Each structure stands twice: as structure tokens, then as C-alpha cells.
Tab-separated table of N, CA and C in Angstrom:
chain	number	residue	atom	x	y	z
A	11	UNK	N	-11.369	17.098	-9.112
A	11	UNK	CA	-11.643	15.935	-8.293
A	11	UNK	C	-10.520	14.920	-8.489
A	12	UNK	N	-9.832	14.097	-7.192
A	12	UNK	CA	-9.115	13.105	-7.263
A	12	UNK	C	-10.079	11.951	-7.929
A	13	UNK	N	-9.399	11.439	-8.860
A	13	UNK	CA	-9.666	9.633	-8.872
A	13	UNK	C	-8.894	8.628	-8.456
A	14	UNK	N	-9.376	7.897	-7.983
A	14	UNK	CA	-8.272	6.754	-7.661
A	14	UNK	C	-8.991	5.453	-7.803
A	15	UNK	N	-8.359	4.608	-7.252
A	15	UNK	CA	-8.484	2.878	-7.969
A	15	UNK	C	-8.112	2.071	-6.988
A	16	UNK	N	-8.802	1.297	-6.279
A	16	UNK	CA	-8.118	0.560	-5.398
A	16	UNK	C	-7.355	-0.560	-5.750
A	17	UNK	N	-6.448	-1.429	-5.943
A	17	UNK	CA	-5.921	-2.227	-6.962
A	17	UNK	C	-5.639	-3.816	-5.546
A	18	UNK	N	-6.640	-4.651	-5.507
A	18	UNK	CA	-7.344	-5.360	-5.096
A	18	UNK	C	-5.619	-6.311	-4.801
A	19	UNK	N	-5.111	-7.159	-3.698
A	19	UNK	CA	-4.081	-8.047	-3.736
A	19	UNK	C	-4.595	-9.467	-4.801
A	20	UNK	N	-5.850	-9.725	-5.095
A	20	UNK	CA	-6.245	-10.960	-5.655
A	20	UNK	C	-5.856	-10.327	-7.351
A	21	UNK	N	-5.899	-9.369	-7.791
A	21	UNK	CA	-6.138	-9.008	-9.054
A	21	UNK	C	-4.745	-8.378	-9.822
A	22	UNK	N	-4.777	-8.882	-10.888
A	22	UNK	CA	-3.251	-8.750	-11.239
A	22	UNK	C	-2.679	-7.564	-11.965
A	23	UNK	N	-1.790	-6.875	-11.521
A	23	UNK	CA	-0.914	-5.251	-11.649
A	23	UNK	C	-1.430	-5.305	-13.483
A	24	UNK	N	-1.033	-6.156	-14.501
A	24	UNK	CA	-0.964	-6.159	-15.696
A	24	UNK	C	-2.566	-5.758	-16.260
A	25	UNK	N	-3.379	-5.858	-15.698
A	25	UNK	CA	-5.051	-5.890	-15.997
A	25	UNK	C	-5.311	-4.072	-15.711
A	26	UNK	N	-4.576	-3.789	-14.918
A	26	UNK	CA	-4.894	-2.374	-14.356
A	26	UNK	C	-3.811	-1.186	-15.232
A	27	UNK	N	-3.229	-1.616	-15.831
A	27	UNK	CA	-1.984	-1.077	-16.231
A	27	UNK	C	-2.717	0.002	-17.464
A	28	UNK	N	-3.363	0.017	-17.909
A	28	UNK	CA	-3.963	0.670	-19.050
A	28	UNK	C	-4.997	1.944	-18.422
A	29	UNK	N	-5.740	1.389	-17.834
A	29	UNK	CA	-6.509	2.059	-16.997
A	29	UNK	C	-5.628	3.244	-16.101
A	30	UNK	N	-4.653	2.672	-15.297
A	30	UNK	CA	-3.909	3.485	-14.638
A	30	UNK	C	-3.536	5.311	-14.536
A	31	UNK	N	-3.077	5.093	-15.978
A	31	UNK	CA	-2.669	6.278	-16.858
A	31	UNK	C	-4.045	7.373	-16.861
A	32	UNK	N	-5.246	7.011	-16.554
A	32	UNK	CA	-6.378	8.175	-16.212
A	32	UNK	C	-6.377	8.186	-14.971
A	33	UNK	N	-5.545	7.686	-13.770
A	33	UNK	CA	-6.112	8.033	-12.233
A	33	UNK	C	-4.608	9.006	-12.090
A	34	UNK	N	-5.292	9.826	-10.538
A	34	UNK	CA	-4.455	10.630	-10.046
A	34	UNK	C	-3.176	9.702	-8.874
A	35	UNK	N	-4.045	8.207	-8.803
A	35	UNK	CA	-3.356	7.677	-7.755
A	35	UNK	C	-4.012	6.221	-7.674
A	36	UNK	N	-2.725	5.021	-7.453
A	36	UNK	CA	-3.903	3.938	-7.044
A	36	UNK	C	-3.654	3.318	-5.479
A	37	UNK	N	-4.383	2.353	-5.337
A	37	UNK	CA	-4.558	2.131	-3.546
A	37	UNK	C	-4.347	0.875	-3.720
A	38	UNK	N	-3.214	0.264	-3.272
A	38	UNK	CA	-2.878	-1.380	-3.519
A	38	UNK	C	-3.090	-2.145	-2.009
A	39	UNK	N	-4.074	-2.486	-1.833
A	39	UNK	CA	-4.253	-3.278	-0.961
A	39	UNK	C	-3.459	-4.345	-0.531
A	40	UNK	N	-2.524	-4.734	0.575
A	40	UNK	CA	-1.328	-5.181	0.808
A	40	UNK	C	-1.620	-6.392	1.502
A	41	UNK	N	-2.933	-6.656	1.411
A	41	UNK	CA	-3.729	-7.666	2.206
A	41	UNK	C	-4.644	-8.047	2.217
A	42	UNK	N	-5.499	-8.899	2.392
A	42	UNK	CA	-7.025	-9.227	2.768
A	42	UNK	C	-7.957	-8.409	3.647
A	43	UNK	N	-8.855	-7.764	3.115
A	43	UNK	CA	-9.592	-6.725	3.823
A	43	UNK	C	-10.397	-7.586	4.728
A	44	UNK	N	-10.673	-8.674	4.251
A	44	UNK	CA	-11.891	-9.605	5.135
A	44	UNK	C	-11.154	-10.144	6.357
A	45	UNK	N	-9.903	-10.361	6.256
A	45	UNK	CA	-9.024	-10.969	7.612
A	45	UNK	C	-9.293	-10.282	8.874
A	46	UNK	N	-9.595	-10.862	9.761
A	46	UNK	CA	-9.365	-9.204	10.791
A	46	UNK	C	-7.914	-9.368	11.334
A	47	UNK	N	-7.413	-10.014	11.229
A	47	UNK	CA	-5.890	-9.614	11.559
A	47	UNK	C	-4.914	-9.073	10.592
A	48	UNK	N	-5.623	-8.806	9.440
A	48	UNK	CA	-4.623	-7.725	8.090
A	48	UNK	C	-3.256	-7.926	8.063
A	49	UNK	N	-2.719	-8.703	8.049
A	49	UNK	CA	-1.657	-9.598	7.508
A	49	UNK	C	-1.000	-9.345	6.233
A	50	UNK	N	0.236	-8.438	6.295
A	50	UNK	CA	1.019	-8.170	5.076
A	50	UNK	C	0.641	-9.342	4.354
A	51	UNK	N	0.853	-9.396	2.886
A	51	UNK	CA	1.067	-10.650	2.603
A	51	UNK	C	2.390	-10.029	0.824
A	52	UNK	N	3.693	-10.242	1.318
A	52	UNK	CA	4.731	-10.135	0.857
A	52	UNK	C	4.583	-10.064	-0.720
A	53	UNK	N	3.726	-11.398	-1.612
A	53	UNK	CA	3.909	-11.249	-2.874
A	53	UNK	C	3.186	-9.658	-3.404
A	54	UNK	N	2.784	-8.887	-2.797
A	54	UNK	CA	1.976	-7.660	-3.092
A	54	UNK	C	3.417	-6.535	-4.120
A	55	UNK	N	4.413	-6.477	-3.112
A	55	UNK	CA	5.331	-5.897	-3.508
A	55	UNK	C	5.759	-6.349	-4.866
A	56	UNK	N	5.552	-7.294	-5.288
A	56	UNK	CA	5.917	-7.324	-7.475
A	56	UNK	C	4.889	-6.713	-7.760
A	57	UNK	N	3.705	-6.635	-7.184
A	57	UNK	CA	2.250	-5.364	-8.014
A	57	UNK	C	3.227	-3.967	-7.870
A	58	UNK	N	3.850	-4.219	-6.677
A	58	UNK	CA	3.764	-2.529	-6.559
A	58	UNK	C	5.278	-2.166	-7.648
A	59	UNK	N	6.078	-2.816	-7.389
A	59	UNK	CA	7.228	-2.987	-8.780
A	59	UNK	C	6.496	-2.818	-10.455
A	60	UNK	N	5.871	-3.693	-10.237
A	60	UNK	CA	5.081	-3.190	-11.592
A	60	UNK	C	4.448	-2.127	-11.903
A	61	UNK	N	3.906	-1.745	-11.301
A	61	UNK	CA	3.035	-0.636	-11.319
A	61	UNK	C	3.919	0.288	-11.066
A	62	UNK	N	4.989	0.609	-10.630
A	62	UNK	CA	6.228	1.405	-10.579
A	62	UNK	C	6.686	1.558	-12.019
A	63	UNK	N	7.031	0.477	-12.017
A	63	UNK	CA	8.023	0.400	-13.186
A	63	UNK	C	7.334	0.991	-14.754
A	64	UNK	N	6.314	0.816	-14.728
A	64	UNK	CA	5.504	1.301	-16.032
A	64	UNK	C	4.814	2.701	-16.342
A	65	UNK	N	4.596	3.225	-15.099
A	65	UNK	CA	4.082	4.313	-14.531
A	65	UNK	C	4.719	5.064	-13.708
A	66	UNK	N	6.243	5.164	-13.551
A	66	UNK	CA	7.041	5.583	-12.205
A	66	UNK	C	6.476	7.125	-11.910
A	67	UNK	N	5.760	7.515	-12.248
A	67	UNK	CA	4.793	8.959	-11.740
A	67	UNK	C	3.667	9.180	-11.255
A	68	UNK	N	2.582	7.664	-11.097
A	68	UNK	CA	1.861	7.552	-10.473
A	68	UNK	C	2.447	7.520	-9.097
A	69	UNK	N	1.348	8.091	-8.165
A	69	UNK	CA	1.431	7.724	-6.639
A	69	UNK	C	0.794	6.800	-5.884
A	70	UNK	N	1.698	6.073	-5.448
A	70	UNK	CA	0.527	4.538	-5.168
A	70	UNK	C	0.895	3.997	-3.603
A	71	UNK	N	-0.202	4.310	-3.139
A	71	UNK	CA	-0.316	4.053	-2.094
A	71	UNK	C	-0.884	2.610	-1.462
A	72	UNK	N	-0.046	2.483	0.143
A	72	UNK	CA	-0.498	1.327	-0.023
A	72	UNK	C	-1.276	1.468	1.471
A	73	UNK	N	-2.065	-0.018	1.931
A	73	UNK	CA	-2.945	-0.279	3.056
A	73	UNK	C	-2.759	-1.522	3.149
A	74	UNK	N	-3.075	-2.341	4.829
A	74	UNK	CA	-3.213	-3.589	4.909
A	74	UNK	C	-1.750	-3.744	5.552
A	75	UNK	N	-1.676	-4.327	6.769
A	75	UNK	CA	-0.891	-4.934	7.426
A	75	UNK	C	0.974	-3.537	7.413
A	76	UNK	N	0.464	-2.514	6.973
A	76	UNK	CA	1.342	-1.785	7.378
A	76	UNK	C	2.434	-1.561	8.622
A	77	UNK	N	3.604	-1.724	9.187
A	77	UNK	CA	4.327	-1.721	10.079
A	77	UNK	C	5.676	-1.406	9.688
A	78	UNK	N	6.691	-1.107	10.380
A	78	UNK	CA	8.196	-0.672	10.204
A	78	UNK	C	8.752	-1.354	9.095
A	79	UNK	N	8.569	-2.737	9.637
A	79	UNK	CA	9.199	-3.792	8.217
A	79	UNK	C	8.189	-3.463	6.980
A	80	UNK	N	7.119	-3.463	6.635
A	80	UNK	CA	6.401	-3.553	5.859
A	80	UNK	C	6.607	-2.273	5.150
A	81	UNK	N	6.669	-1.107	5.635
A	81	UNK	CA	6.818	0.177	5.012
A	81	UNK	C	7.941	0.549	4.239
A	82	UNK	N	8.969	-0.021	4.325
A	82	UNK	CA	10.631	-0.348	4.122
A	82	UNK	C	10.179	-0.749	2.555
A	83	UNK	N	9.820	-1.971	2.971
A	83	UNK	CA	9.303	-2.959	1.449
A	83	UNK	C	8.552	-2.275	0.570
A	84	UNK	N	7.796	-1.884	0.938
A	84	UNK	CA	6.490	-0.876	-0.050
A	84	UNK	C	7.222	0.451	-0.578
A	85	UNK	N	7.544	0.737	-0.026
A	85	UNK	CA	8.861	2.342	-0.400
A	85	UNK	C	9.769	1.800	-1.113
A	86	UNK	N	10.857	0.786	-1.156
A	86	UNK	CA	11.693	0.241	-1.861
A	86	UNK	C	10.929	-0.274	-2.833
A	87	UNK	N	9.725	-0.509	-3.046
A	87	UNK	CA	9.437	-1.052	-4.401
A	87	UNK	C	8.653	0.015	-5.106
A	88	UNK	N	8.303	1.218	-5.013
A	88	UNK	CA	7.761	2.185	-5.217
A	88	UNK	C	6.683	2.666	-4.907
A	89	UNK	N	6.264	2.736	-3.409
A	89	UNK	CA	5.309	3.213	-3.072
A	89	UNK	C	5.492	4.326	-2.207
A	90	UNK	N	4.476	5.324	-2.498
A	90	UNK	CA	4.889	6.820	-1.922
A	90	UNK	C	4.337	7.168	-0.800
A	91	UNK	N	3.082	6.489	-0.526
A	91	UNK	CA	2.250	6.912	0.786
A	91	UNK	C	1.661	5.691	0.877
A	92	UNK	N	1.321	5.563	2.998
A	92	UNK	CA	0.871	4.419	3.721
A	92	UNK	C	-0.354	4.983	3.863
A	93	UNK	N	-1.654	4.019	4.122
A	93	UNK	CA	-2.523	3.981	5.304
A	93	UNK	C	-2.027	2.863	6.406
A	94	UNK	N	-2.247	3.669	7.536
A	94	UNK	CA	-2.198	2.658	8.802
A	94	UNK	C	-2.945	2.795	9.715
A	95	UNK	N	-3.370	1.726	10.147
A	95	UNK	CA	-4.480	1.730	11.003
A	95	UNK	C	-4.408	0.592	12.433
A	96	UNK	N	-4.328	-0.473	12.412
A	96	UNK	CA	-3.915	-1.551	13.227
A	96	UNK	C	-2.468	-1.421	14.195
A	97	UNK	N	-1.444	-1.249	13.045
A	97	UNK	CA	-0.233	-0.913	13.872
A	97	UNK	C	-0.352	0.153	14.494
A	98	UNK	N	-1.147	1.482	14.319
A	98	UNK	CA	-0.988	2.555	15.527
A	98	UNK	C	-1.836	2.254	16.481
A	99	UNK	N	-2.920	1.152	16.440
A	99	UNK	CA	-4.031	0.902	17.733
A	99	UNK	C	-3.512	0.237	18.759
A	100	UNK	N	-2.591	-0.603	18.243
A	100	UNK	CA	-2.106	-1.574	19.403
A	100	UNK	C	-2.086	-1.385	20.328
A	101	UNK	N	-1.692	-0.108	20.763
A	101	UNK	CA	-1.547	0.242	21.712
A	101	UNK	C	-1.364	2.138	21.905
A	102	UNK	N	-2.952	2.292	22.445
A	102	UNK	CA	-3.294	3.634	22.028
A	102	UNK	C	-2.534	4.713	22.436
A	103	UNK	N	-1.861	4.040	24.143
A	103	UNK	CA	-1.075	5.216	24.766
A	103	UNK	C	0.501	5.600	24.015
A	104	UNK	N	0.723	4.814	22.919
A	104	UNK	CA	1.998	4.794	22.528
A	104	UNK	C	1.573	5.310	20.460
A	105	UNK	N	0.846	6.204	20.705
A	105	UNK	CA	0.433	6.056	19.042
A	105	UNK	C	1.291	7.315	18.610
A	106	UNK	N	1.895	8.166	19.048
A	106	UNK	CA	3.516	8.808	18.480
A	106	UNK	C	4.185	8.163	18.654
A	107	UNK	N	4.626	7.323	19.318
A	107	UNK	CA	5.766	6.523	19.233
A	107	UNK	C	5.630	5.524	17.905
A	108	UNK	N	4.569	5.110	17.922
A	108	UNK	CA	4.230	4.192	16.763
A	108	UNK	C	4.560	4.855	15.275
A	109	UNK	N	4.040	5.926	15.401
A	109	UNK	CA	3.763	7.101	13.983
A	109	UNK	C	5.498	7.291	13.699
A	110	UNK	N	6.300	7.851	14.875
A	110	UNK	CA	7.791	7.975	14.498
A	110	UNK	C	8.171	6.594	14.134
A	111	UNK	N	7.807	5.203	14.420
A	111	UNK	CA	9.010	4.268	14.157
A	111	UNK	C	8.370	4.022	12.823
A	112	UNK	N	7.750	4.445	12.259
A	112	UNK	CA	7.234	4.531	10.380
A	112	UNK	C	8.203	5.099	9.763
A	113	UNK	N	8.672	6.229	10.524
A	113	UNK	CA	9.309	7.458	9.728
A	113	UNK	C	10.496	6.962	8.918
């Protein structure tokens, strides 16, 4: 069985850091789940540096306000896999086009 950890944007990379080392993977929320407009919110990327940097073999994925720019940032700071959800709805007739400009 996978475990994983969702690692909350309010809650700080250093609190989870111990724990870490028993999951297969954690899920860094890149945003406010309660927003409905899911809005990167930039300081996320030092969690994900951290959590890189201490663990560079965990796989940590991220969610929340995902898009071209945003995916750039999350990969450059060590993140290996997206959820996206909002940026491919925008506009349903264009959702390969959307999926390639991730790539």
C-alpha cells in the first residue's frame, strides 16, 4: 500500500520532516483548498526546497493553482509530479492543448 501525507500550505516543511522518511510520497498543497479560485500562492516553493533538500528521494507532488508558470517553479524546486485540475477546465474544448503547454 502507498502512504502519503498531504503537507497543508499553512503548516511548516520543518514539523513534517521526521515523519516524512515513513511515506512513499507527500502532497504539498500549493494553495488554499477553501478558495474557489486556487490561487498559486508562491511562498509554497521554500516547503518544497525543503523538503527537497533533506529528503531529495522523496516524491512530492504538488496541487493548487497549477499552470505553465507554476509548474516551472515546483519542478525547479523539487517537485516530481502535478495535480491539475482548474487550468485544464478552462476551457474544455482545448484540454490537450492545455495538458501539452505543462509539458
Amino acid at each position: 500500500m502507498i502512504i502519503a501525507m498531504a503537507k497543508l500550505m499553512r503548516v511548516y516543511a520543518a514539523v513534517f520532516l521526521e515523519m516524512l522518511e515513513e511515506l512513499d510520497y507527500v502532497l504539498v498543497m500549493t494553495g488554499e483548498l477553501d478558495s474557489t479560485k486556487h490561487i498559486f500562492q508562491p511562498e509554497t516553493v521554500e516547503k518544497i526546497k525543503t523538503i527537497h533538500r533533506n529528503l531529495p528521494d522523496l516524491p512530492i507532488v504538488c496541487e493548487v493553482g497549477i499552470t505553465p508558470e507554476t509548474i516551472k517553479l515546483v519542478a525547479d524546486a523539487g517537485a516530481s509530479r502535478v495535480v491539475v485540475g482548474g487550468y485544464l477546465f478552462k476551457n474544455e474544448q482545448e484540454i490537450v492543448g492545455a495538458i501539452e503547454s505543462l509539458r
